Amino acid sequence: FPPTTTKTMSNITVFTNSTFYSNFTNSTGGLAHPLCPSWAVSLGYTGVAAAVCFSNFGSAWGTWKAGVSLVHTGIRHPKSIMKNVIPIVMAGVIGIYGLIVGVILGQSITKPTLARDNTYSVYTGMAHLASGLCCGLSGLVAGGCIGIVGDYGVRSVGYRASAITLFPASAPEAEGYSNVPDNEDTALDGEEISGSDDQNKLFVGMLIMLIFSEALALYGLIMALIVSQHLYTCA
């Protein structure tokens, strides 16, 4: 290494002093508030990004899983499309939760004053970060749950409505499963089988699971709104 010169040491001293001045002093030359550094806003905007991005990712995941099964089932049983579109609608609502929280957090982030004094504190930034993660991660897992439940639920309702048996006629009946009863007619050309109690039971069961899956995202939204109200502003 080259020997340290007086010029090099002076440059390091000037850089250190300027960094300290920009981070820990205000425009009047006094010490800035220790709870309101210049990097505190990065916590708040990270919470905004987490709420919107994770929620939209979960919404897209659920729409993709349920949408593919809906299209496949609609080929054999077109009349069930409008009834089985519920998982896709519920998955799309999750993205709205993230949008609501993102807008609220974005409006709560204060900018520096005209005197270049920071008023946004680390306490508020951490609250906004936690709020965004609550809503975003809850929406992510809820979207995945809705997609998986909707995928298998839509296929099951479509198979039952189309009188598709899951087991060969020669195979013994598996425990917990039943083939289509002999007294029911087979759906032809998309015609729906009327009076199918098993089909209605499958749909109701899928709907209940979808409601409780959606509730996970709603819990995250409620908690995010509560935590986002915890504010501390430096005078």
CSV table of N, CA and C in Angstrom, one decimal, residues 40-146:
chain,number,residue,atom,x,y,z
A,40,ALA,N,-35.0,7.3,7.4
A,40,ALA,CA,-36.2,6.8,8.0
A,40,ALA,C,-37.3,6.6,7.0
A,41,VAL,N,-37.3,7.4,5.9
A,41,VAL,CA,-38.4,7.3,4.9
A,41,VAL,C,-38.3,6.0,4.1
A,42,SER,N,-37.1,5.5,4.1
A,42,SER,CA,-36.9,4.2,3.3
A,42,SER,C,-37.7,3.1,4.0
A,43,LEU,N,-37.9,3.1,5.3
A,43,LEU,CA,-38.7,2.1,6.0
A,43,LEU,C,-40.2,2.3,5.6
A,44,GLY,N,-40.6,3.5,5.5
A,44,GLY,CA,-42.0,3.7,5.1
A,44,GLY,C,-42.3,3.3,3.7
A,45,TYR,N,-41.5,3.7,2.8
A,45,TYR,CA,-41.7,3.3,1.4
A,45,TYR,C,-41.5,1.8,1.1
A,46,THR,N,-40.7,1.2,2.0
A,46,THR,CA,-40.6,-0.3,1.9
A,46,THR,C,-41.9,-1.0,2.3
A,47,GLY,N,-42.5,-0.4,3.3
A,47,GLY,CA,-43.8,-0.9,3.7
A,47,GLY,C,-44.9,-0.7,2.7
A,48,VAL,N,-44.9,0.4,2.0
A,48,VAL,CA,-45.8,0.6,0.9
A,48,VAL,C,-45.6,-0.4,-0.2
A,49,ALA,N,-44.3,-0.6,-0.6
A,49,ALA,CA,-44.0,-1.6,-1.7
A,49,ALA,C,-44.4,-3.0,-1.2
A,50,ALA,N,-44.2,-3.4,0.0
A,50,ALA,CA,-44.5,-4.7,0.5
A,50,ALA,C,-46.0,-5.0,0.5
A,51,ALA,N,-46.8,-4.0,0.9
A,51,ALA,CA,-48.2,-4.1,0.9
A,51,ALA,C,-48.8,-4.3,-0.5
A,52,VAL,N,-48.3,-3.5,-1.4
A,52,VAL,CA,-48.9,-3.6,-2.8
A,52,VAL,C,-48.4,-4.8,-3.5
A,53,CYS,N,-47.0,-5.0,-3.5
A,53,CYS,CA,-46.4,-6.1,-4.3
A,53,CYS,C,-46.8,-7.5,-3.8
A,54,PHE,N,-46.7,-7.8,-2.5
A,54,PHE,CA,-47.1,-9.1,-2.0
A,54,PHE,C,-48.6,-9.4,-2.1
A,55,SER,N,-49.4,-8.4,-1.9
A,55,SER,CA,-50.9,-8.6,-2.1
A,55,SER,C,-51.2,-8.9,-3.6
A,56,ASN,N,-50.6,-8.1,-4.5
A,56,ASN,CA,-50.8,-8.4,-5.9
A,56,ASN,C,-50.3,-9.8,-6.3
A,57,PHE,N,-49.2,-10.2,-5.8
A,57,PHE,CA,-48.6,-11.5,-6.1
A,57,PHE,C,-49.6,-12.6,-5.6
A,58,GLY,N,-50.1,-12.4,-4.4
A,58,GLY,CA,-51.1,-13.4,-3.9
A,58,GLY,C,-52.4,-13.4,-4.8
A,59,SER,N,-52.8,-12.2,-5.2
A,59,SER,CA,-54.0,-12.1,-6.0
A,59,SER,C,-53.8,-12.8,-7.4
A,60,ALA,N,-52.6,-12.6,-8.0
A,60,ALA,CA,-52.3,-13.2,-9.3
A,60,ALA,C,-52.1,-14.7,-9.1
A,61,TRP,N,-51.5,-15.1,-8.0
A,61,TRP,CA,-51.4,-16.6,-7.8
A,61,TRP,C,-52.7,-17.3,-7.7
A,62,GLY,N,-53.7,-16.7,-6.9
A,62,GLY,CA,-55.0,-17.3,-6.7
A,62,GLY,C,-55.8,-17.3,-8.0
A,63,THR,N,-55.7,-16.2,-8.8
A,63,THR,CA,-56.4,-16.1,-10.1
A,63,THR,C,-55.9,-17.1,-11.1
A,64,TRP,N,-54.6,-17.3,-11.1
A,64,TRP,CA,-54.0,-18.2,-12.0
A,64,TRP,C,-54.4,-19.6,-11.7
A,65,LYS,N,-54.3,-20.1,-10.4
A,65,LYS,CA,-54.7,-21.4,-10.1
A,65,LYS,C,-56.2,-21.7,-10.3
A,66,ALA,N,-57.0,-20.8,-9.9
A,66,ALA,CA,-58.5,-21.1,-10.0
A,66,ALA,C,-58.9,-20.8,-11.5
A,67,GLY,N,-58.3,-19.9,-12.2
A,67,GLY,CA,-58.7,-19.6,-13.5
A,67,GLY,C,-58.4,-20.8,-14.5
A,68,VAL,N,-57.3,-21.4,-14.3
A,68,VAL,CA,-56.9,-22.5,-15.2
A,68,VAL,C,-57.9,-23.7,-15.0
A,69,SER,N,-58.2,-24.0,-13.8
A,69,SER,CA,-59.2,-25.1,-13.6
A,69,SER,C,-60.6,-24.7,-14.1
A,70,LEU,N,-60.9,-23.4,-14.0
A,70,LEU,CA,-62.2,-23.0,-14.4
A,70,LEU,C,-62.4,-23.2,-15.9
A,71,VAL,N,-61.3,-22.8,-16.7
A,71,VAL,CA,-61.3,-22.9,-18.1
A,71,VAL,C,-61.4,-24.4,-18.5
A,72,HIS,N,-60.6,-25.2,-17.9
A,72,HIS,CA,-60.6,-26.7,-18.2
A,72,HIS,C,-62.0,-27.3,-17.9
A,73,THR,N,-62.6,-26.9,-16.8
A,73,THR,CA,-63.9,-27.5,-16.4
A,73,THR,C,-65.0,-27.0,-17.4
A,74,GLY,N,-64.8,-25.7,-17.8
A,74,GLY,CA,-65.9,-25.2,-18.7
A,74,GLY,C,-65.9,-25.8,-20.0
A,75,ILE,N,-64.9,-26.5,-20.5
A,75,ILE,CA,-65.0,-27.2,-21.7
A,75,ILE,C,-66.0,-28.3,-21.7
A,76,ARG,N,-66.1,-29.0,-20.6
A,76,ARG,CA,-67.0,-30.2,-20.4
A,76,ARG,C,-68.4,-29.7,-19.9
A,77,HIS,N,-68.3,-28.7,-19.0
A,77,HIS,CA,-69.6,-28.2,-18.4
A,77,HIS,C,-69.6,-26.7,-18.4
A,78,PRO,N,-70.0,-26.1,-19.5
A,78,PRO,CA,-70.0,-24.6,-19.6
A,78,PRO,C,-70.9,-23.9,-18.7
A,79,LYS,N,-72.0,-24.5,-18.3
A,79,LYS,CA,-73.0,-23.8,-17.4
A,79,LYS,C,-72.5,-23.5,-16.0
A,80,SER,N,-71.4,-24.2,-15.6
A,80,SER,CA,-70.9,-24.0,-14.3
A,80,SER,C,-69.8,-22.9,-14.2
A,81,ILE,N,-69.6,-22.2,-15.3
A,81,ILE,CA,-68.5,-21.2,-15.3
A,81,ILE,C,-68.9,-20.0,-14.4
A,82,MET,N,-70.1,-19.5,-14.6
A,82,MET,CA,-70.5,-18.3,-13.8
A,82,MET,C,-70.6,-18.6,-12.3
A,83,LYS,N,-71.0,-19.8,-12.0
A,83,LYS,CA,-71.0,-20.2,-10.5
A,83,LYS,C,-69.7,-20.4,-9.9
A,84,ASN,N,-68.8,-21.0,-10.7
A,84,ASN,CA,-67.4,-21.3,-10.2
A,84,ASN,C,-66.4,-20.2,-10.4
A,85,VAL,N,-66.9,-19.0,-10.8
A,85,VAL,CA,-66.0,-17.9,-10.9
A,85,VAL,C,-65.7,-17.2,-9.6
A,86,ILE,N,-66.4,-17.6,-8.5
A,86,ILE,CA,-66.3,-17.0,-7.2
A,86,ILE,C,-64.8,-17.0,-6.7
A,87,PRO,N,-64.0,-18.1,-6.8
A,87,PRO,CA,-62.6,-18.0,-6.4
A,87,PRO,C,-61.8,-17.0,-7.1
A,88,ILE,N,-62.1,-16.7,-8.3
A,88,ILE,CA,-61.3,-15.7,-9.1
A,88,ILE,C,-61.7,-14.3,-8.5
A,89,VAL,N,-62.9,-14.1,-8.3
A,89,VAL,CA,-63.4,-12.8,-7.7
A,89,VAL,C,-62.7,-12.5,-6.3
A,90,MET,N,-62.8,-13.6,-5.5
A,90,MET,CA,-62.2,-13.4,-4.2
A,90,MET,C,-60.7,-13.2,-4.2
A,91,ALA,N,-60.0,-13.8,-5.1
A,91,ALA,CA,-58.6,-13.6,-5.3
A,91,ALA,C,-58.3,-12.2,-5.7
A,92,GLY,N,-59.1,-11.7,-6.6
A,92,GLY,CA,-58.9,-10.3,-7.1
A,92,GLY,C,-59.1,-9.2,-6.0
A,93,VAL,N,-59.9,-9.5,-5.0
A,93,VAL,CA,-60.2,-8.6,-3.9
A,93,VAL,C,-58.9,-8.4,-3.1
A,94,ILE,N,-58.1,-9.4,-3.0
A,94,ILE,CA,-56.9,-9.3,-2.2
A,94,ILE,C,-56.0,-8.1,-2.7
A,95,GLY,N,-55.9,-8.0,-4.0
A,95,GLY,CA,-55.1,-6.9,-4.5
A,95,GLY,C,-55.6,-5.5,-4.1
A,96,ILE,N,-57.0,-5.4,-3.9
A,96,ILE,CA,-57.5,-4.1,-3.5
A,96,ILE,C,-57.1,-3.8,-2.0
A,97,TYR,N,-57.0,-4.9,-1.2
A,97,TYR,CA,-56.5,-4.7,0.2
A,97,TYR,C,-55.2,-4.0,0.2
A,98,GLY,N,-54.3,-4.6,-0.6
A,98,GLY,CA,-52.9,-4.0,-0.7
A,98,GLY,C,-52.9,-2.6,-1.2
A,99,LEU,N,-53.8,-2.3,-2.2
A,99,LEU,CA,-53.9,-0.9,-2.7
A,99,LEU,C,-54.3,0.0,-1.6
A,100,ILE,N,-55.3,-0.4,-0.8
A,100,ILE,CA,-55.8,0.5,0.2
A,100,ILE,C,-54.7,0.9,1.2
A,101,VAL,N,-54.0,-0.2,1.7
A,101,VAL,CA,-53.0,0.1,2.7
A,101,VAL,C,-51.8,0.9,2.1
A,102,GLY,N,-51.5,0.6,0.8
A,102,GLY,CA,-50.4,1.3,0.2
A,102,GLY,C,-50.7,2.8,0.1
A,103,VAL,N,-52.0,3.1,-0.3
A,103,VAL,CA,-52.3,4.5,-0.4
A,103,VAL,C,-52.3,5.2,0.9
A,104,ILE,N,-52.8,4.5,2.0
A,104,ILE,CA,-52.8,5.1,3.3
A,104,ILE,C,-51.4,5.4,3.8
A,105,LEU,N,-50.5,4.4,3.6
A,105,LEU,CA,-49.1,4.6,4.1
A,105,LEU,C,-48.4,5.6,3.3
A,106,GLY,N,-48.7,5.7,2.0
A,106,GLY,CA,-48.0,6.7,1.2
A,106,GLY,C,-48.4,8.1,1.5
A,107,GLN,N,-49.7,8.3,1.9
A,107,GLN,CA,-50.1,9.6,2.3
A,107,GLN,C,-49.6,10.0,3.7
A,108,SER,N,-49.2,9.0,4.5
A,108,SER,CA,-48.8,9.3,5.9
A,108,SER,C,-47.3,9.6,5.9
A,109,ILE,N,-46.5,9.4,4.9
A,109,ILE,CA,-45.1,9.7,4.9
A,109,ILE,C,-44.9,11.2,4.6
A,110,THR,N,-44.4,11.9,5.6
A,110,THR,CA,-44.2,13.3,5.5
A,110,THR,C,-42.8,13.6,4.9
A,111,LYS,N,-42.8,14.7,4.1
A,111,LYS,CA,-41.5,15.1,3.5
A,111,LYS,C,-40.8,16.1,4.3
A,112,PRO,N,-39.5,16.4,4.1
A,112,PRO,CA,-38.8,17.4,4.9
A,112,PRO,C,-39.4,18.8,4.8
A,113,THR,N,-39.2,19.6,5.8
A,113,THR,CA,-39.7,21.0,5.7
A,113,THR,C,-38.8,21.8,4.7
A,114,LEU,N,-39.3,23.0,4.5
A,114,LEU,CA,-38.5,23.9,3.7
A,114,LEU,C,-37.1,24.2,4.2
A,115,ALA,N,-37.0,24.1,5.5
A,115,ALA,CA,-35.6,24.3,6.1
A,115,ALA,C,-34.8,23.0,6.1
A,116,ARG,N,-35.3,22.0,5.4
A,116,ARG,CA,-34.6,20.7,5.2
A,116,ARG,C,-34.5,20.0,6.6
A,117,ASP,N,-35.4,20.1,7.4
A,117,ASP,CA,-35.5,19.3,8.7
A,117,ASP,C,-36.4,18.1,8.5
A,118,ASN,N,-35.9,17.0,8.9
A,118,ASN,CA,-36.7,15.7,8.7
A,118,ASN,C,-37.7,15.6,9.9
A,119,THR,N,-38.9,15.4,9.5
A,119,THR,CA,-40.0,15.2,10.6
A,119,THR,C,-40.5,13.8,10.6
A,120,TYR,N,-40.1,12.9,9.7
A,120,TYR,CA,-40.5,11.5,9.7
A,120,TYR,C,-39.6,10.7,10.5
A,121,SER,N,-40.1,10.1,11.6
A,121,SER,CA,-39.3,9.4,12.6
A,121,SER,C,-39.1,7.9,12.2
A,122,VAL,N,-38.1,7.3,12.9
A,122,VAL,CA,-37.8,5.9,12.8
A,122,VAL,C,-39.0,5.1,13.3
A,123,TYR,N,-39.6,5.6,14.4
A,123,TYR,CA,-40.8,5.0,15.0
A,123,TYR,C,-41.9,4.8,14.0
A,124,THR,N,-42.2,5.9,13.3
A,124,THR,CA,-43.3,5.9,12.3
A,124,THR,C,-42.9,5.0,11.1
A,125,GLY,N,-41.6,5.0,10.7
A,125,GLY,CA,-41.2,4.2,9.6
A,125,GLY,C,-41.3,2.7,10.0
A,126,MET,N,-40.9,2.3,11.2
A,126,MET,CA,-41.1,0.9,11.6
A,126,MET,C,-42.5,0.5,11.6
A,127,ALA,N,-43.4,1.4,12.1
A,127,ALA,CA,-44.8,1.1,12.1
A,127,ALA,C,-45.4,0.9,10.7
A,128,HIS,N,-45.0,1.8,9.8
A,128,HIS,CA,-45.4,1.6,8.4
A,128,HIS,C,-44.9,0.4,7.8
A,129,LEU,N,-43.6,0.0,8.1
A,129,LEU,CA,-43.1,-1.2,7.5
A,129,LEU,C,-43.8,-2.4,8.0
A,130,ALA,N,-44.1,-2.5,9.3
A,130,ALA,CA,-44.8,-3.6,9.9
A,130,ALA,C,-46.3,-3.7,9.3
A,131,SER,N,-46.9,-2.5,9.1
A,131,SER,CA,-48.2,-2.5,8.6
A,131,SER,C,-48.2,-3.0,7.1
A,132,GLY,N,-47.2,-2.6,6.3
A,132,GLY,CA,-47.2,-3.1,5.0
A,132,GLY,C,-46.9,-4.6,4.9
A,133,LEU,N,-46.1,-5.1,5.8
A,133,LEU,CA,-45.8,-6.6,5.8
A,133,LEU,C,-47.0,-7.4,6.3
A,134,CYS,N,-47.7,-6.8,7.3
A,134,CYS,CA,-48.9,-7.5,7.7
A,134,CYS,C,-49.9,-7.7,6.6
A,135,CYS,N,-50.2,-6.6,5.9
A,135,CYS,CA,-51.2,-6.7,4.8
A,135,CYS,C,-50.6,-7.5,3.6
A,136,GLY,N,-49.4,-7.3,3.2
A,136,GLY,CA,-48.8,-8.0,2.1
A,136,GLY,C,-48.7,-9.5,2.2
A,137,LEU,N,-48.0,-9.9,3.3
A,137,LEU,CA,-47.8,-11.3,3.5
A,137,LEU,C,-49.1,-12.1,3.8
A,138,SER,N,-50.1,-11.4,4.5
A,138,SER,CA,-51.4,-12.0,4.7
A,138,SER,C,-52.1,-12.2,3.4
A,139,GLY,N,-52.0,-11.2,2.5
A,139,GLY,CA,-52.6,-11.4,1.2
A,139,GLY,C,-51.9,-12.4,0.3
A,140,LEU,N,-50.6,-12.6,0.5
A,140,LEU,CA,-49.9,-13.6,-0.3
A,140,LEU,C,-50.4,-15.0,0.1
A,141,VAL,N,-50.4,-15.3,1.3
A,141,VAL,CA,-50.8,-16.7,1.7
A,141,VAL,C,-52.3,-16.9,1.5
A,142,ALA,N,-53.1,-15.8,1.7
A,142,ALA,CA,-54.5,-16.0,1.4
A,142,ALA,C,-54.8,-16.2,-0.1
A,143,GLY,N,-54.0,-15.5,-1.0
A,143,GLY,CA,-54.2,-15.8,-2.4
A,143,GLY,C,-53.8,-17.2,-2.8
A,144,GLY,N,-52.7,-17.7,-2.2
A,144,GLY,CA,-52.3,-19.1,-2.5
A,144,GLY,C,-53.3,-20.1,-2.0
A,145,CYS,N,-53.9,-19.8,-0.8
A,145,CYS,CA,-54.9,-20.7,-0.3
A,145,CYS,C,-56.2,-20.7,-1.2
A,146,ILE,N,-56.6,-19.5,-1.6
A,146,ILE,CA,-57.8,-19.4,-2.4
A,146,ILE,C,-57.5,-20.1,-3.8
